[in-house]
Coordinates of C-alpha atoms in Angstrom, one line a residue:
M29 CA 4.4 116.5 -4.9
F30 CA 3.6 116.6 -1.3
T31 CA 2.8 113.5 0.7
S32 CA 2.1 112.9 4.3
F33 CA 1.7 109.6 6.2
S34 CA -1.2 110.0 8.5
S35 CA -2.6 107.5 10.9
C36 CA -6.0 108.2 9.4
N37 CA -5.0 105.9 6.5
K38 CA -4.4 102.9 8.7
G39 CA -6.7 100.1 7.7
K40 CA -7.9 101.9 4.6
P41 CA -7.0 101.6 0.9
I42 CA -4.7 104.3 -0.7
R43 CA -5.0 105.5 -4.2
C44 CA -1.7 106.3 -5.9
K45 CA 0.3 106.0 -9.2
A46 CA 2.0 102.9 -10.4
A47 CA 3.8 101.7 -13.6
I48 CA 1.8 98.7 -14.8
C49 CA 3.0 96.1 -17.2
R50 CA -0.1 95.0 -19.1
K51 CA 1.4 92.6 -21.5
A52 CA 4.8 90.9 -21.9
G53 CA 7.4 93.2 -23.6
E54 CA 5.1 96.2 -23.8
A55 CA 5.8 99.6 -22.5
L56 CA 4.7 100.2 -18.9
V57 CA 1.7 102.5 -18.3
I58 CA 1.4 104.9 -15.5
E59 CA -2.0 104.4 -14.0
E60 CA -3.9 105.2 -10.8
I61 CA -4.3 102.1 -8.6
Q62 CA -5.7 101.1 -5.2
V63 CA -3.3 99.7 -2.6
D64 CA -5.1 97.8 0.1
P65 CA -4.0 98.0 3.7
P66 CA -1.5 95.5 5.0
Q67 CA -2.8 92.2 6.5
A68 CA -1.2 90.3 9.4
Y69 CA 2.6 90.2 9.1
E70 CA 2.6 92.8 6.4
V71 CA 3.7 96.4 6.1
R72 CA 2.6 99.1 3.7
I73 CA 5.5 101.3 2.6
K74 CA 6.0 104.4 0.6
I75 CA 8.6 103.9 -2.1
I76 CA 11.1 106.7 -2.1
C77 CA 13.6 105.5 -4.7
T78 CA 13.7 102.4 -7.0
S79 CA 15.9 101.1 -9.8
L80 CA 15.7 98.7 -12.6
C81 CA 17.4 95.3 -12.4
H82 CA 17.9 92.6 -15.2
T83 CA 15.6 90.3 -13.3
D84 CA 12.8 92.8 -13.9
I85 CA 13.7 92.7 -17.6
T86 CA 13.5 88.9 -17.6
Y87 CA 10.0 88.8 -16.0
W88 CA 8.9 91.7 -18.3
K89 CA 9.7 89.5 -21.3
L90 CA 8.1 86.3 -20.1
T91 CA 5.4 85.1 -22.5
H92 CA 4.6 81.7 -21.0
G93 CA 4.9 79.7 -17.9
P94 CA 3.4 80.1 -14.4
R95 CA 5.4 83.3 -13.8
A96 CA 4.1 85.0 -16.9
K97 CA 1.2 86.7 -15.1
F98 CA -0.2 90.1 -16.2
P99 CA -1.1 92.8 -15.5
K100 CA 1.8 93.1 -13.1
I101 CA 3.7 95.8 -11.1
L102 CA 7.5 95.1 -11.5
G103 CA 10.4 96.4 -9.5
H104 CA 12.2 94.9 -6.5
E105 CA 15.3 97.1 -5.9
A106 CA 14.2 100.0 -3.8
V107 CA 14.1 101.8 -0.5
G108 CA 11.0 103.1 1.3
V109 CA 9.4 104.3 4.5
V110 CA 6.9 102.5 6.6
E111 CA 3.4 104.0 6.2
S112 CA 1.3 101.5 8.2
I113 CA 1.6 98.0 9.7
G114 CA -0.7 95.0 10.0
E115 CA -1.3 92.8 13.0
H116 CA 1.5 90.7 14.5
V117 CA 4.2 93.0 13.1
D118 CA 7.1 93.4 15.5
G119 CA 10.3 95.4 14.9
F120 CA 8.8 97.9 12.5
K121 CA 6.9 101.1 13.1
Q122 CA 5.6 104.1 11.1
G123 CA 8.4 106.2 9.7
D124 CA 11.1 103.4 9.7
V125 CA 13.4 103.5 6.7
V126 CA 13.3 100.0 5.1
L127 CA 14.6 98.0 2.2
P128 CA 12.2 95.5 0.6
V129 CA 14.1 92.5 -0.6
F130 CA 13.0 89.7 -2.9
Y131 CA 14.8 87.1 -0.8
P132 CA 13.0 86.0 2.4
Q133 CA 14.2 85.4 5.9
C134 CA 11.5 84.2 8.2
E135 CA 14.0 84.0 11.2
E136 CA 12.2 80.9 12.5
C137 CA 12.9 77.9 10.3
K138 CA 15.9 75.6 10.8
D139 CA 17.8 77.1 7.8
C140 CA 17.3 80.7 8.9
K141 CA 18.7 79.8 12.3
S142 CA 21.7 78.0 10.7
P143 CA 24.9 79.9 9.7
K144 CA 25.5 77.5 6.8
S145 CA 23.4 79.3 4.2
N146 CA 20.8 81.9 3.6
W147 CA 18.1 79.5 2.5
C148 CA 14.7 79.9 4.1
A149 CA 13.0 76.5 4.2
R150 CA 9.7 78.1 5.1
F151 CA 9.4 80.5 2.1
C152 CA 12.1 80.1 -0.5
D153 CA 10.5 77.4 -2.6
D154 CA 7.5 79.6 -3.4
F155 CA 8.1 82.2 -6.2
L156 CA 4.6 82.0 -7.7
S157 CA 2.3 83.6 -5.1
N158 CA 1.3 87.2 -5.1
T159 CA 1.6 87.7 -1.3
R160 CA 3.9 85.6 0.9
R161 CA 1.4 84.2 3.3
Y162 CA -1.8 84.7 1.4
G163 CA -1.1 82.9 -2.0
T164 CA -2.8 84.5 -4.9
S165 CA -4.4 87.3 -2.8
S166 CA -3.3 90.7 -4.2
R167 CA -3.0 94.1 -2.5
F168 CA -3.3 95.9 -5.9
K169 CA -6.3 96.8 -8.0
D170 CA -6.6 99.1 -11.0
S171 CA -9.2 101.8 -11.5
S172 CA -11.7 99.2 -12.8
G173 CA -11.2 96.9 -9.9
E174 CA -9.1 94.3 -11.8
I175 CA -6.5 92.5 -9.8
I176 CA -2.9 93.5 -10.5
H177 CA -0.2 90.8 -9.8
H178 CA 2.8 91.3 -7.5
H179 CA 6.4 90.8 -8.6
I180 CA 8.6 88.6 -6.4
Y181 CA 7.0 90.0 -3.2
V182 CA 8.1 93.6 -3.7
S183 CA 6.6 95.5 -6.7
S184 CA 8.5 98.7 -6.2
F185 CA 7.3 100.4 -9.4
S186 CA 4.4 101.9 -7.3
E187 CA 4.2 104.9 -5.0
Y188 CA 3.0 102.5 -2.3
T189 CA 3.4 98.7 -2.0
V190 CA 2.6 96.1 0.6
V191 CA 5.5 93.8 1.7
D192 CA 5.6 90.8 4.1
I193 CA 7.9 91.3 7.1
A194 CA 10.0 88.3 5.9
H195 CA 11.0 90.5 3.0
L196 CA 11.7 93.7 4.9
V197 CA 14.9 95.0 6.4
K198 CA 15.1 98.0 8.7
I199 CA 18.1 100.2 8.0
S200 CA 19.8 103.3 9.4
P201 CA 18.3 106.5 8.0
E202 CA 21.8 108.0 7.7
I203 CA 22.5 106.4 4.3
P204 CA 21.5 108.4 1.1
V205 CA 18.4 106.9 -0.5
H206 CA 19.9 106.2 -4.0
K207 CA 22.7 104.2 -2.5
A208 CA 20.4 102.4 0.0
A209 CA 18.3 101.1 -2.9
L210 CA 21.3 99.3 -4.4
L211 CA 21.6 97.2 -1.3
S212 CA 18.2 95.6 -1.8
C213 CA 19.5 93.5 -4.7
C214 CA 22.6 94.1 -6.9
V215 CA 25.2 95.2 -4.4
S216 CA 24.2 92.8 -1.8
T217 CA 24.2 89.9 -4.3
G218 CA 27.7 90.7 -5.6
I219 CA 29.4 91.6 -2.4
G220 CA 27.8 88.7 -0.6
A221 CA 29.0 86.2 -3.3
A222 CA 32.6 87.3 -2.7
W223 CA 32.2 87.6 1.1
K224 CA 30.0 84.8 2.1
V225 CA 29.9 82.2 -0.8
A226 CA 33.4 82.3 -2.1
G227 CA 35.2 83.5 1.0
V228 CA 37.8 85.6 -1.0
E229 CA 40.9 86.1 1.1
E230 CA 43.9 88.4 1.0
G231 CA 46.3 87.9 -1.9
S232 CA 43.9 85.7 -3.9
T233 CA 43.1 86.0 -7.7
V234 CA 39.6 86.6 -9.0
A235 CA 37.9 86.6 -12.5
I236 CA 34.5 88.2 -13.0
F237 CA 32.4 87.4 -16.1
G238 CA 30.1 90.3 -16.7
L239 CA 30.7 93.8 -15.4
G240 CA 27.1 94.9 -14.8
A241 CA 26.0 96.0 -11.3
V242 CA 26.3 92.6 -9.8
G243 CA 29.8 92.0 -11.4
L244 CA 31.1 95.3 -10.1
A245 CA 29.7 94.5 -6.7
V246 CA 31.7 91.2 -6.8
A247 CA 34.8 93.3 -7.6
E248 CA 34.1 95.6 -4.6
G249 CA 33.7 92.6 -2.3
A250 CA 36.9 91.1 -3.6
R251 CA 38.7 94.4 -3.1
L252 CA 37.5 94.7 0.4
H253 CA 38.9 91.3 1.2
G254 CA 42.3 92.1 -0.2
A255 CA 42.4 90.2 -3.6
S256 CA 45.6 90.9 -5.3
K257 CA 44.4 90.5 -8.9
I258 CA 40.8 91.1 -10.1
I259 CA 40.2 90.3 -13.8
G260 CA 37.0 91.8 -15.4
V261 CA 35.6 90.1 -18.5
D262 CA 33.1 92.0 -20.6
L263 CA 32.3 92.9 -24.2
N264 CA 31.8 96.6 -23.5
P265 CA 35.1 98.4 -23.2
D266 CA 33.4 101.3 -21.4
K267 CA 32.9 99.1 -18.4
F268 CA 36.7 98.7 -17.9
E269 CA 37.3 102.3 -16.8
I270 CA 34.4 102.1 -14.4
G271 CA 35.6 98.8 -13.0
K272 CA 38.9 100.4 -11.9
R273 CA 37.0 102.2 -9.2
F274 CA 36.0 98.9 -7.7
G275 CA 39.5 97.4 -7.6
I276 CA 39.6 95.7 -11.0
T277 CA 43.2 95.4 -12.0
D278 CA 43.0 93.6 -15.4
F279 CA 40.5 93.4 -18.3
I280 CA 39.6 91.0 -21.0
N281 CA 37.4 92.0 -23.9
T282 CA 35.9 88.8 -25.1
A283 CA 35.8 90.1 -28.7
S284 CA 39.6 90.4 -28.8
C285 CA 40.6 86.9 -27.5
G286 CA 41.2 85.7 -31.1
E287 CA 41.4 81.9 -31.3
K288 CA 42.0 81.4 -27.6
T289 CA 39.2 80.8 -25.2
I290 CA 38.6 83.2 -22.3
S291 CA 39.7 80.5 -19.8
Q292 CA 43.0 80.0 -21.7
V293 CA 43.7 83.8 -21.6
I294 CA 43.0 83.9 -17.9
K295 CA 45.2 80.9 -17.2
E296 CA 48.1 82.5 -19.0
M297 CA 47.6 85.7 -17.1
T298 CA 47.5 84.0 -13.7
G299 CA 49.9 81.0 -14.2
G300 CA 47.3 78.3 -14.0
G301 CA 43.9 79.9 -13.3
V302 CA 42.2 82.1 -10.7
D303 CA 41.4 81.1 -7.2
Y304 CA 37.8 82.4 -7.6
S305 CA 35.7 82.9 -10.7
F306 CA 32.2 84.5 -10.8
E307 CA 29.6 84.2 -13.6
C308 CA 27.3 87.2 -13.4
I309 CA 25.5 87.1 -16.8
G310 CA 23.4 83.9 -17.0
L311 CA 24.8 82.0 -20.0
A312 CA 25.6 78.3 -19.8
S313 CA 28.7 78.8 -22.1
L314 CA 30.2 81.4 -19.8
M315 CA 29.4 79.3 -16.7
E316 CA 31.6 76.6 -18.3
E317 CA 34.3 79.1 -19.2
A318 CA 34.3 80.5 -15.6
F319 CA 34.7 77.0 -14.3
N320 CA 37.6 76.2 -16.7
S321 CA 39.4 79.4 -15.7
S322 CA 39.7 78.4 -12.1
R323 CA 42.8 76.8 -10.6
T324 CA 43.2 73.0 -10.5
G325 CA 43.0 71.6 -7.0
S326 CA 41.3 74.5 -5.2
G327 CA 39.5 76.8 -7.7
K328 CA 36.0 77.8 -6.8
T329 CA 33.4 79.0 -9.3
V330 CA 30.3 80.9 -8.1
I331 CA 27.2 81.1 -10.3
L332 CA 25.2 84.3 -9.8
G333 CA 23.6 84.7 -13.2
M334 CA 20.2 83.0 -13.9
E335 CA 20.5 81.0 -17.2
K336 CA 18.1 82.8 -19.5
N337 CA 17.0 79.6 -21.4
A338 CA 17.3 77.2 -18.5
S339 CA 20.1 75.5 -20.5
P340 CA 22.2 72.8 -18.7
I341 CA 25.9 73.3 -18.3
S342 CA 28.6 70.7 -19.1
L343 CA 31.6 70.4 -16.8
D344 CA 34.6 68.1 -17.0
S345 CA 34.1 65.5 -14.2
R346 CA 37.9 64.9 -14.0
A347 CA 38.4 68.6 -13.2
I348 CA 35.9 68.3 -10.4
L349 CA 37.7 65.2 -9.0
R350 CA 40.9 67.2 -9.0
G351 CA 39.5 69.7 -6.5
R352 CA 37.6 72.4 -8.4
S353 CA 34.1 73.2 -7.1
V354 CA 31.0 75.0 -8.3
H355 CA 28.7 76.9 -6.0
G356 CA 25.3 78.5 -6.7
S357 CA 24.3 81.7 -5.1
L358 CA 21.0 83.6 -4.5
F359 CA 21.2 87.0 -3.0
G360 CA 24.9 86.5 -2.5
G361 CA 24.4 84.0 0.4
L362 CA 23.4 86.9 2.6
K363 CA 20.7 86.7 5.3
P364 CA 19.0 90.0 4.5
K365 CA 18.0 91.1 8.1
L366 CA 21.4 90.2 9.5
D367 CA 23.8 91.2 6.8
I368 CA 22.4 94.2 5.0
P369 CA 22.7 96.4 8.1
I370 CA 26.3 95.4 8.2
L371 CA 26.8 96.6 4.7
V372 CA 25.1 99.9 5.6
D373 CA 27.4 100.3 8.5
R374 CA 30.5 99.6 6.4
Y375 CA 29.3 102.3 3.9
L376 CA 28.7 104.8 6.7
K377 CA 32.3 104.1 7.9
K378 CA 33.5 104.8 4.4
E379 CA 34.8 101.3 3.9
L380 CA 32.3 100.2 1.3
N381 CA 32.3 102.0 -2.1
L382 CA 28.8 102.5 -3.6
D383 CA 29.9 105.2 -6.1
G384 CA 29.8 104.4 -9.8
F385 CA 26.9 102.0 -9.9
I386 CA 24.3 104.7 -10.9
T387 CA 24.8 105.9 -14.4
H388 CA 21.4 107.5 -15.0
E389 CA 18.7 109.2 -12.9
I390 CA 15.2 109.8 -14.3
S391 CA 11.8 110.6 -13.0
F392 CA 9.4 107.8 -12.3
E393 CA 7.2 109.0 -15.2
E394 CA 10.0 108.2 -17.6
I395 CA 10.4 104.6 -16.4
N396 CA 10.3 103.2 -19.9
K397 CA 13.6 105.0 -20.7
A398 CA 15.2 102.9 -18.0
F399 CA 14.1 99.7 -19.8
D400 CA 15.5 101.0 -23.1
L401 CA 18.8 101.9 -21.5
L402 CA 19.3 98.6 -19.8
V403 CA 18.2 96.4 -22.7
E404 CA 20.6 98.3 -25.0
G405 CA 23.4 97.9 -22.5
N406 CA 23.8 101.6 -22.0
S407 CA 23.3 101.8 -18.2
I408 CA 24.5 100.0 -15.1
R409 CA 21.8 101.2 -12.8
C410 CA 19.1 103.7 -13.6
I411 CA 17.6 105.3 -10.5
M412 CA 13.9 106.3 -10.7
T413 CA 12.2 108.5 -8.0
R414 CA 9.3 110.8 -7.6
H415 CA 10.3 112.5 -4.4
C416 CA 14.1 112.4 -3.8
R417 CA 15.5 113.6 -7.1
F418 CA 18.9 114.7 -8.4
S419 CA 19.2 118.1 -9.9
L420 CA 21.5 118.6 -12.8
C421 CA 24.3 119.8 -10.5
G422 CA 24.2 116.4 -8.7
K423 CA 22.6 117.6 -5.5
W424 CA 19.4 116.2 -4.0
S425 CA 16.6 118.6 -5.0
D426 CA 14.3 118.1 -2.0
R427 CA 14.4 118.1 1.8
S428 CA 12.3 116.0 4.1
C429 CA 11.0 116.3 7.6
Q430 CA 10.3 113.3 9.8
N431 CA 8.5 113.5 13.2
L432 CA 5.8 111.1 14.0
N433 CA 3.8 112.3 11.0
L434 CA 6.6 111.9 8.4
T435 CA 6.3 114.4 5.6
L436 CA 8.0 114.4 2.3
V437 CA 8.1 117.6 0.3
S438 CA 9.5 117.9 -3.2
L439 CA 11.1 121.3 -3.8
S440 CA 11.9 120.9 -7.5
S441 CA 10.3 119.6 -10.6
E442 CA 13.6 120.0 -12.5
K443 CA 14.1 117.7 -15.5
I444 CA 16.5 114.8 -14.8
L445 CA 18.9 113.9 -17.6
C446 CA 21.7 111.4 -17.9
L447 CA 24.9 113.2 -16.9
S448 CA 26.3 112.7 -20.4
D449 CA 23.1 113.8 -22.2
P450 CA 23.8 116.2 -25.0
R451 CA 20.8 118.4 -24.0
R452 CA 22.7 119.6 -21.0
S453 CA 24.7 122.8 -21.3
E454 CA 28.5 122.5 -21.7
E455 CA 28.9 124.4 -18.3
S456 CA 26.9 121.9 -16.4
R457 CA 28.0 118.7 -18.2
R458 CA 30.5 116.6 -16.3
P459 CA 32.2 113.3 -17.1
L460 CA 30.7 110.1 -15.7
T461 CA 33.6 109.6 -13.5
S462 CA 32.9 112.7 -11.5
M463 CA 29.3 111.8 -10.7
A464 CA 30.1 109.6 -7.8
E465 CA 32.3 112.3 -6.2
S466 CA 29.6 114.9 -6.6
V467 CA 27.0 112.6 -5.1
A468 CA 29.2 111.6 -2.2
S469 CA 30.1 115.1 -1.3
Q470 CA 26.8 116.8 -1.8
T471 CA 24.0 114.3 -1.2
P472 CA 22.3 114.7 2.2
S473 CA 21.9 111.5 4.2
L474 CA 18.4 110.1 4.9
S475 CA 19.0 111.3 8.4
E476 CA 19.2 114.9 7.2
Q477 CA 16.4 114.5 4.7
Y478 CA 13.9 113.3 7.2
H479 CA 14.9 115.3 10.3
L480 CA 15.4 118.9 9.1
E481 CA 12.0 120.4 10.1
K482 CA 13.4 123.9 9.8
E483 CA 14.2 123.4 6.1
V484 CA 10.5 123.7 5.2
K485 CA 9.6 127.3 5.1
Q486 CA 6.1 128.7 4.5
D487 CA 5.6 130.7 1.4
T488 CA 2.1 132.1 0.8
S489 CA 2.8 132.8 -2.8
A490 CA 3.4 129.2 -3.7
K491 CA 0.6 127.0 -4.9
P492 CA -0.3 123.9 -2.9
V493 CA 0.9 120.8 -4.6
E494 CA -1.4 118.0 -5.6
V495 CA -2.1 115.3 -3.0
A496 CA -2.9 111.7 -3.8
P497 CA -6.6 111.1 -2.9
E498 CA -7.4 109.6 0.5
V499 CA -3.8 110.0 1.7
T500 CA -3.7 113.2 3.8
S501 CA -5.4 115.7 6.0
Q502 CA -4.8 119.4 6.1
A503 CA -2.9 121.6 8.6
E504 CA -0.7 124.6 8.5
D505 CA 3.1 124.5 8.7
V506 CA 4.5 126.1 11.8
S507 CA 8.2 126.5 11.2
T508 CA 7.9 130.2 10.5
D509 CA 5.9 131.0 13.6
K510 CA 8.1 128.9 15.8
A511 CA 11.1 131.0 14.9
S512 CA 9.9 133.8 17.2
E513 CA 9.9 131.4 20.2
E514 CA 13.5 130.3 19.8
S515 CA 16.1 131.2 22.3
P516 CA 18.8 133.7 21.3
A517 CA 21.2 130.8 20.8
E518 CA 18.8 129.0 18.5
E519 CA 18.2 132.2 16.5
A520 CA 22.0 132.5 16.0
V521 CA 22.3 128.9 14.9
S522 CA 19.4 129.3 12.5
A523 CA 21.0 132.4 11.0
V524 CA 24.2 130.5 10.5
E525 CA 22.3 127.6 8.9
D526 CA 20.4 129.9 6.6
K527 CA 23.6 131.4 5.4
S528 CA 25.5 128.2 5.0
E529 CA 22.7 126.3 3.2
S530 CA 21.6 129.1 0.8
P531 CA 22.3 128.2 -2.8
P532 CA 25.1 130.0 -4.7
A533 CA 24.1 133.0 -6.8
S534 CA 24.7 131.1 -10.0
E535 CA 22.2 128.4 -9.1
E536 CA 18.5 128.8 -9.3
A537 CA 17.0 128.4 -5.8
P538 CA 14.3 125.8 -5.6
P539 CA 10.8 127.2 -5.1
S540 CA 9.2 127.1 -1.7
V541 CA 6.1 125.1 -1.0
V542 CA 3.1 125.2 1.3
V543 CA 2.9 122.3 3.6
E544 CA -0.7 121.2 3.8
D545 CA -0.6 118.0 5.8
S546 CA -0.1 116.7 9.3
A547 CA -0.5 113.4 11.0
D548 CA -2.9 112.6 13.8
E549 CA 0.1 112.3 16.1
T550 CA 2.7 115.0 16.6
P551 CA 6.0 114.9 18.3
A552 CA 6.7 115.6 22.0
A553 CA 4.0 117.8 23.6
V554 CA 2.1 118.8 20.4
E555 CA -1.7 118.6 20.9
E556 CA -3.9 116.8 18.5
S557 CA -5.9 118.9 16.0
N558 CA -9.6 118.0 15.6
D559 CA -11.2 117.7 12.2
D560 CA -13.2 120.9 12.8
N561 CA -10.0 122.8 13.5
A562 CA -7.8 121.3 10.8
S563 CA -6.4 124.8 9.9
E564 CA -5.3 125.6 13.4
E565 CA -1.5 125.8 13.9
V566 CA 0.2 123.0 15.6
V567 CA 2.5 124.5 18.3
E568 CA 5.3 122.5 19.9
E569 CA 5.7 123.2 23.6
T570 CA 9.4 123.4 24.5
P571 CA 10.3 124.5 28.1
D572 CA 11.7 128.0 28.0
E573 CA 14.4 127.1 30.5
I574 CA 16.1 124.6 28.3
K575 CA 19.0 126.5 26.7
L576 CA 20.8 124.8 23.8
E577 CA 23.9 126.9 23.5
T578 CA 26.0 123.8 24.3
A579 CA 24.1 121.3 22.1
P580 CA 26.8 118.9 20.8
A581 CA 28.0 119.2 17.3
D582 CA 30.9 116.8 17.2
F583 CA 29.2 113.8 15.9
R584 CA 29.3 112.0 12.5
F585 CA 26.2 114.0 11.3
P586 CA 26.4 117.3 13.0
T587 CA 23.3 118.8 11.5
T588 CA 22.4 121.6 13.9
N589 CA 18.6 121.3 13.6
Q590 CA 18.6 117.6 14.1
T591 CA 21.0 118.0 17.1
R592 CA 18.8 120.6 18.7
H593 CA 15.6 118.6 18.5
C594 CA 17.3 115.4 19.6
F595 CA 19.0 117.2 22.5
T596 CA 15.7 118.9 23.6
R597 CA 13.7 115.7 23.6
Y598 CA 16.5 113.8 25.4
I599 CA 16.6 116.4 28.1
E600 CA 12.8 116.5 28.4
Y601 CA 12.6 112.8 28.9
H602 CA 15.2 112.7 31.7
R603 CA 13.7 115.7 33.4
C604 CA 10.3 114.0 33.3
V605 CA 11.7 110.8 34.7
A606 CA 13.5 112.7 37.4
A607 CA 10.3 114.4 38.4
K608 CA 7.7 111.6 38.0
G609 CA 9.6 108.3 37.9
D610 CA 10.6 105.8 35.3
D611 CA 7.0 104.5 34.9
A612 CA 5.3 107.8 34.3
P613 CA 3.2 107.5 31.1
E614 CA 3.6 111.2 30.3
C615 CA 7.4 110.5 29.8
D616 CA 6.7 108.0 27.1
K617 CA 6.1 110.6 24.4
F618 CA 9.6 112.1 25.0
S619 CA 11.2 108.7 25.1
K620 CA 9.6 107.5 21.8
F621 CA 10.5 110.7 20.1
Y622 CA 14.1 110.9 21.0
R623 CA 14.7 107.2 20.4
S624 CA 13.2 107.4 16.9
L625 CA 14.9 110.6 16.0
C626 CA 18.4 110.5 17.5
P627 CA 21.2 108.3 16.2
G628 CA 22.3 105.7 18.7
E629 CA 25.8 107.1 18.9
W630 CA 24.5 110.5 20.1
V631 CA 22.4 108.9 22.8
D632 CA 25.3 106.7 23.9
K633 CA 27.5 109.8 24.1
W634 CA 25.0 111.7 26.2
N635 CA 24.4 108.7 28.5
E636 CA 28.2 108.5 29.1
Q637 CA 28.4 112.3 29.8
R638 CA 25.5 112.0 32.3
E639 CA 27.3 109.2 34.1
N640 CA 30.7 111.1 34.3
G641 CA 29.1 114.5 35.1
T642 CA 30.1 116.2 31.9
F643 CA 26.6 116.4 30.3
P644 CA 26.4 119.7 28.4
G645 CA 22.8 120.6 29.2
P646 CA 20.4 121.2 32.1
L647 CA 18.8 118.2 33.8

């Protein structure tokens, strides 16, 4: 599938596919829907990658109560790209990589400004509305015009969704999409609980009840903070081996405790109880056991699981008087807009481990398989995506290109199977424990996926891919024609890239595609194409005198194509400013382009080099 975000869609509805839950507990149905444009303080985003959370299962099963509203589009753990924005939206622009999060942060109320908690007094009490500021107003309609309800302000099981800016976090495009999606719920919730709510410190002891995605994230948070003993409690012995990768040191299978309670076993293991216990399942009985397993005088219990039957818990008041405490936690106590970027940064610095959470990858059309896997307890996180897909070898099977018109091109329709699926050949099958290593070493970052223009080659033998109605306009790809205009140094670099990025002979190369869309705006000095000339080639004007032999390649993401384009635009901007002044409007296009495309650390490095006279290019 090929999709382009074009400014011609601004203010207009978009038709796309979504997985709709028509009735409680029934299989989701893939249907065409209409997504209205964003209103004031809202953003319409293209969902790149989404996953299934237990909270989605809970709402899917609801048969009564004010939250049991159908038809509904579920999903809230995802990553996307901004397609268009409504009025009064600051801090977001077309093409930004964003995480939609169910937990709001208005940034204006007393609680949002306070460091004491992540509560948002303005919005947190309302979990019944469709849209945050417009009550029951919905942005979704089905093909017959019937209103479709939103799900906790995200509804990510749709190609496009509309999200209020209070629920949107802008993140670095350098993090791989499948790992970025985890930060919008499960990982943030678990790590935040250990980091912000409990305050786990070095040398402390921890018990975690439930080793799902949230429980494993708690373990990762405790590991990062130097806990000396991390005890995992779960019925499924398969979780134990996975948990070791997140720092879990000891395991308790609740089915093998005999006549002893879990808390008694934990007290024996720790000499009186753990410093911190976390309940991550949502059962009143386990909440009580988690409390009882904490140390007298100072033990702290954090409740992360939502009690499925709203049952009360019974705690010994004398134990509370003796110094134990219980804390509730939503979204791990994190303020989304402030704390999620910190987690992204820690991942990029290789401090935060996000490998091992994803046990299955399937296509969006197979979304009901994800429900089966999670309900049966056979998956931790199942990633679903239409555009950025894994191939069987563990590599991303598409490349993307982002200028101001942001295009996504899928280069493969390869069937996605669980890594342990018996239908895979013996040669390609690998154990679950190697999946994370494969992904970590071979998955391109979002920065690469969205910036590698030269990756998209024109192939006249390929058939155009279907486009969602009312989404795009047509234009030709120019990457082939531009090759003849490159300097000798650029040609040499391209040759090296083509050689280094070609697939091994044993792998089937993904088919080429024909790019058929372009946005109304094009980067740098690209002229606009009129509707009557939609088939004309868009040619990028790059000054011939700019030679890029010395384009830096010693940064964290030394992708040559990205470096070349960043470097070119940076030079063009400063040459324009030198010739016409800081306020010259014609310099704005170069400024906007290099600021949106280039990682900040590159720009900082070049600024430093300009100041000390070591800048490696002509100005």
